[in-house]
CSV table of C-alpha atoms in Angstrom, one decimal:
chain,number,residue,atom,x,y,z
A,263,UNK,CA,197.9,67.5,152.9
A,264,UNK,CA,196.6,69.9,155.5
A,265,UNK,CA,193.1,71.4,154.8
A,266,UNK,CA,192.7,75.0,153.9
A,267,UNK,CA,191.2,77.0,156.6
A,268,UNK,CA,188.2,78.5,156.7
A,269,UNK,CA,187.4,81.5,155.1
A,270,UNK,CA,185.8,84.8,156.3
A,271,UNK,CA,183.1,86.3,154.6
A,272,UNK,CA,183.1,89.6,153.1
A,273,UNK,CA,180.1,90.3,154.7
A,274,UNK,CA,179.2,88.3,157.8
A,275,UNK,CA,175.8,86.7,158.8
A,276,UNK,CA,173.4,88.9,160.0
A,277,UNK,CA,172.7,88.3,164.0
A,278,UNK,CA,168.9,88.4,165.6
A,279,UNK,CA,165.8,87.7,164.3
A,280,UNK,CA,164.8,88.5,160.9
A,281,UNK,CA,161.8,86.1,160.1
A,282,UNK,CA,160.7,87.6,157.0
A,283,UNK,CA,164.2,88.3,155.1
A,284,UNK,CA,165.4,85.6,152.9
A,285,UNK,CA,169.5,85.8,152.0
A,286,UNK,CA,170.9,84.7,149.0
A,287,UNK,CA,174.8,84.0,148.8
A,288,UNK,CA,176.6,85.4,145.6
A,289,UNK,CA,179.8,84.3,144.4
A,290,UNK,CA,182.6,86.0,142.8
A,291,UNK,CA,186.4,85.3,142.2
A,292,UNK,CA,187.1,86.6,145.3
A,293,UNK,CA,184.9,84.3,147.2
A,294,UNK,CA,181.3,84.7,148.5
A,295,UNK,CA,179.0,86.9,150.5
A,296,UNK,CA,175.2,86.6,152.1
A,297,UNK,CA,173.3,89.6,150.7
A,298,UNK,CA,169.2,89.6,151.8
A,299,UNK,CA,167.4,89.2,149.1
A,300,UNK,CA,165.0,92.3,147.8
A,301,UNK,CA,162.0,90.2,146.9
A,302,UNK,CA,161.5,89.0,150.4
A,303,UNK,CA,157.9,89.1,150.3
A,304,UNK,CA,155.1,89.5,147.9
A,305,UNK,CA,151.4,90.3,147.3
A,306,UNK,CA,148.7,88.4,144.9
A,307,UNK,CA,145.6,89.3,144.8
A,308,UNK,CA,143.3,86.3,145.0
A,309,UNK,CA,139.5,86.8,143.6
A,310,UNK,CA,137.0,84.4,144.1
A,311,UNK,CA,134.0,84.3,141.5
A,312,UNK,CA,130.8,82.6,141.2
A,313,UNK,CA,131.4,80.2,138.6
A,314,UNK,CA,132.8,82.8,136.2
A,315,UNK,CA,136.6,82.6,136.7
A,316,UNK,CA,137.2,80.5,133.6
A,317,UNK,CA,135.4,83.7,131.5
A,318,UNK,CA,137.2,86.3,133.5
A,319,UNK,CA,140.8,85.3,133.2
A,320,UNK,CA,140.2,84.7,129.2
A,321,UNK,CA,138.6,88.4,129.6
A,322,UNK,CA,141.4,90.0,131.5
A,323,UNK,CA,144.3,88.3,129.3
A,324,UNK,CA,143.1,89.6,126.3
A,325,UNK,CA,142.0,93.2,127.7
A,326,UNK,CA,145.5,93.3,129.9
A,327,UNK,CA,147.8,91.7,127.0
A,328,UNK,CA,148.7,89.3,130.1
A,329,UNK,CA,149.0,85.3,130.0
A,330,UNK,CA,147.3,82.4,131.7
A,331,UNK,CA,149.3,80.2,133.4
A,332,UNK,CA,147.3,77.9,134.9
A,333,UNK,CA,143.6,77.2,135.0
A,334,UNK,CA,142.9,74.2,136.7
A,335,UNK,CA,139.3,72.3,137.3
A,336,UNK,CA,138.3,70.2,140.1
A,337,UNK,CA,137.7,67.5,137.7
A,338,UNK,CA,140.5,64.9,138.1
A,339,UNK,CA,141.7,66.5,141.2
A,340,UNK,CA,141.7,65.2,144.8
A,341,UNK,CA,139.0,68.0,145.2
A,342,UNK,CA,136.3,66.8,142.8
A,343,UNK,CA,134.4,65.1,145.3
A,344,UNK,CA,134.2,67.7,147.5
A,345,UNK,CA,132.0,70.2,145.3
A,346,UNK,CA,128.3,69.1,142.9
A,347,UNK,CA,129.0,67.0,140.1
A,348,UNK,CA,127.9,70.3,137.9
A,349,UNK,CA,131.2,72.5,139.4
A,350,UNK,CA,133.6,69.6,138.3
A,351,UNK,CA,134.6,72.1,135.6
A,352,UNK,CA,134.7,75.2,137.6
A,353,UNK,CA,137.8,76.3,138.3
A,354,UNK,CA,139.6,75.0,141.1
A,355,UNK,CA,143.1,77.5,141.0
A,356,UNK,CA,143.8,80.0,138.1
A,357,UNK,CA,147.4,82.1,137.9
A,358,UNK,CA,147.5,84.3,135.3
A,359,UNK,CA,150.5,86.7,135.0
A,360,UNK,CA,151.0,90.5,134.3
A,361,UNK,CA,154.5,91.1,133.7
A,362,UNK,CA,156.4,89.8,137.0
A,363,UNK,CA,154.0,89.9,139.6
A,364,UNK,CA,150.3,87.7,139.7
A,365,UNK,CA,146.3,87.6,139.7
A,366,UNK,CA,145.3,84.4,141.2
A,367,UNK,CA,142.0,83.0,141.5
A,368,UNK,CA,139.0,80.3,141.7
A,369,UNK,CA,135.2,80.1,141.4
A,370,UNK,CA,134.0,79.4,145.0
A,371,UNK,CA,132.0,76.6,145.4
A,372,UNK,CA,127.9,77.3,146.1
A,373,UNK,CA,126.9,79.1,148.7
A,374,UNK,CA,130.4,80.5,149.5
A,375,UNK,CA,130.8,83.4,147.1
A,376,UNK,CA,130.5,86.7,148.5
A,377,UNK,CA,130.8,90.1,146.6
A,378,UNK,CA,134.0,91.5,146.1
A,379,UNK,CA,134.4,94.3,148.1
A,380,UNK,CA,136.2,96.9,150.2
A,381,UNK,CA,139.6,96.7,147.8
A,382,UNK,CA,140.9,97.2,144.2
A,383,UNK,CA,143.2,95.7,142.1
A,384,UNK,CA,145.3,98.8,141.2
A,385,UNK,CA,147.7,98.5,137.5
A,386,UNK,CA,150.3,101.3,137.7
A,387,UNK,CA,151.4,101.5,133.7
A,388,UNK,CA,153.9,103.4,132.2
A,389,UNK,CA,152.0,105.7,129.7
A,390,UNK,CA,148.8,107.6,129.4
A,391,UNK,CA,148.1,105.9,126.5
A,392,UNK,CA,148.5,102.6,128.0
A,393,UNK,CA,145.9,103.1,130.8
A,394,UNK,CA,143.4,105.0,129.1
A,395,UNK,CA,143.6,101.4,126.8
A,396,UNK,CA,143.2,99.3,129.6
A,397,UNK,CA,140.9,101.3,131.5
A,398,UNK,CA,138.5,100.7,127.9
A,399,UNK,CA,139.3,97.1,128.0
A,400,UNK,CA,138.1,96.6,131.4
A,401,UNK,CA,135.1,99.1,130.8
A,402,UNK,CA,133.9,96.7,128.5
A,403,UNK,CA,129.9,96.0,129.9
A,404,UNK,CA,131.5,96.9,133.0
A,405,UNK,CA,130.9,100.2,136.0
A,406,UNK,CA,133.0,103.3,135.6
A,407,UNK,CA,132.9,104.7,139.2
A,408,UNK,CA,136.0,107.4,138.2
A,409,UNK,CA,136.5,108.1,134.6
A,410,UNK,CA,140.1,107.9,133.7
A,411,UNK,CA,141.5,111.2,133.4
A,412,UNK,CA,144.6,113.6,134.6
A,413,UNK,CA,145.0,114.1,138.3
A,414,UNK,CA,147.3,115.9,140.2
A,415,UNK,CA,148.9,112.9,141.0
A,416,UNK,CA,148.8,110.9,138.1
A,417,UNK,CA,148.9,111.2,134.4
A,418,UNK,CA,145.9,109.1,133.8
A,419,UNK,CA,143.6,107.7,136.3
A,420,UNK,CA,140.5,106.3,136.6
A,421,UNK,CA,138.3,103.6,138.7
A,422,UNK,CA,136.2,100.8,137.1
A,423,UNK,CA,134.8,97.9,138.5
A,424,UNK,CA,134.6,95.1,135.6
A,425,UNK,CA,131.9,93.4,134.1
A,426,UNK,CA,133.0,89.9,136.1
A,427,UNK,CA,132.5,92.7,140.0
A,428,UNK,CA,136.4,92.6,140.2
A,429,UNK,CA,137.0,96.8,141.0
A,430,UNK,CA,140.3,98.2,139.4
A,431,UNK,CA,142.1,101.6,139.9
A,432,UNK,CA,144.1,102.3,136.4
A,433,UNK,CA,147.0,104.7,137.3
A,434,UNK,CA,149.5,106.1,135.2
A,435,UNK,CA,151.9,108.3,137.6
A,436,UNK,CA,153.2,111.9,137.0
A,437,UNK,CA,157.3,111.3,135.7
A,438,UNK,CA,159.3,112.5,139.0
């Protein structure tokens, strides 16, 4: 029996360089096509706290309503010998997740932290009502440097940086 011959695809390879687009090949009954993929590329935030991480991600999945994924010490890791037998339970690598995208973070060992600076973590919500709650939660013993109100951009906005020194911007956009 003869094999079949090949078969064309619906939508051909893309030619020349594309380094940062991934493709993903979806099936059908008709056959298959390469599409590029939309999530190509991603930003985390990664924070980096004096010995407070552990406290802070606890903090910011209660005041966020978000979940920790991981929150791992240096104890029992290959990296426990590399920091003072008093930040063995310091947090090596912490993921915590707010709805599909990431915070990530770690306590940096002594003598490496440095304030955080020069950026916020911005949390676009859907509803006033929503960021005027987490702008309250993350309030909590913490800096307002904007207070959360209407803009001509946004529905509720407002600037706070947290009791832990992470800086947030809380937005709440305008419906188009």
């Amino acid at each position: 029996m003869p094999s079949p011959a090949p078969r064309k695809l619906a939508t051909p390879m893309p030619q020349g360089p594309a380094p940062s687009q991934r493709y993903a090949v979806v099936f059908s009954f008709s056959g298959f096509k390469i599409v590029p993929k939309e999530d190509a590329m991603n930003v985390t935030p990664y924070l980096f706290f004096p010995g407070n991480c552990e406290a802070a991600f606890k903090f910011y999945e209660k005041a966020l309503g978000a979940k920790i994924e991981m929150m791992m010490p240096h104890a029992g890791s290959p990296a426990e010998g590399h920091v003072p037998p008093d930040w063995a339970n310091k947090v090596m690598h912490a993921r915590l997740k707010l709805g599909d995208r990431f915070l990530m973070a770690s306590d940096a060992p002594p003598g490496r932290h440095r304030q955080m600076q020069g950026f916020s973590v911005t949390l676009d919500v859907d509803t006033p009502a929503e960021a005027e709650r987490v702008f309250k939660a993350l309030s909590e013993n913490g800096t307002v440097t904007m207070p959360i109100e209407k803009t001509f951009w946004a529905e509720r906005f407002g600037m706070v940086t947290d009791q832990f020194g992470t800086p947030w911007m809380i937005n709440c956009e305008k419906a188009a």
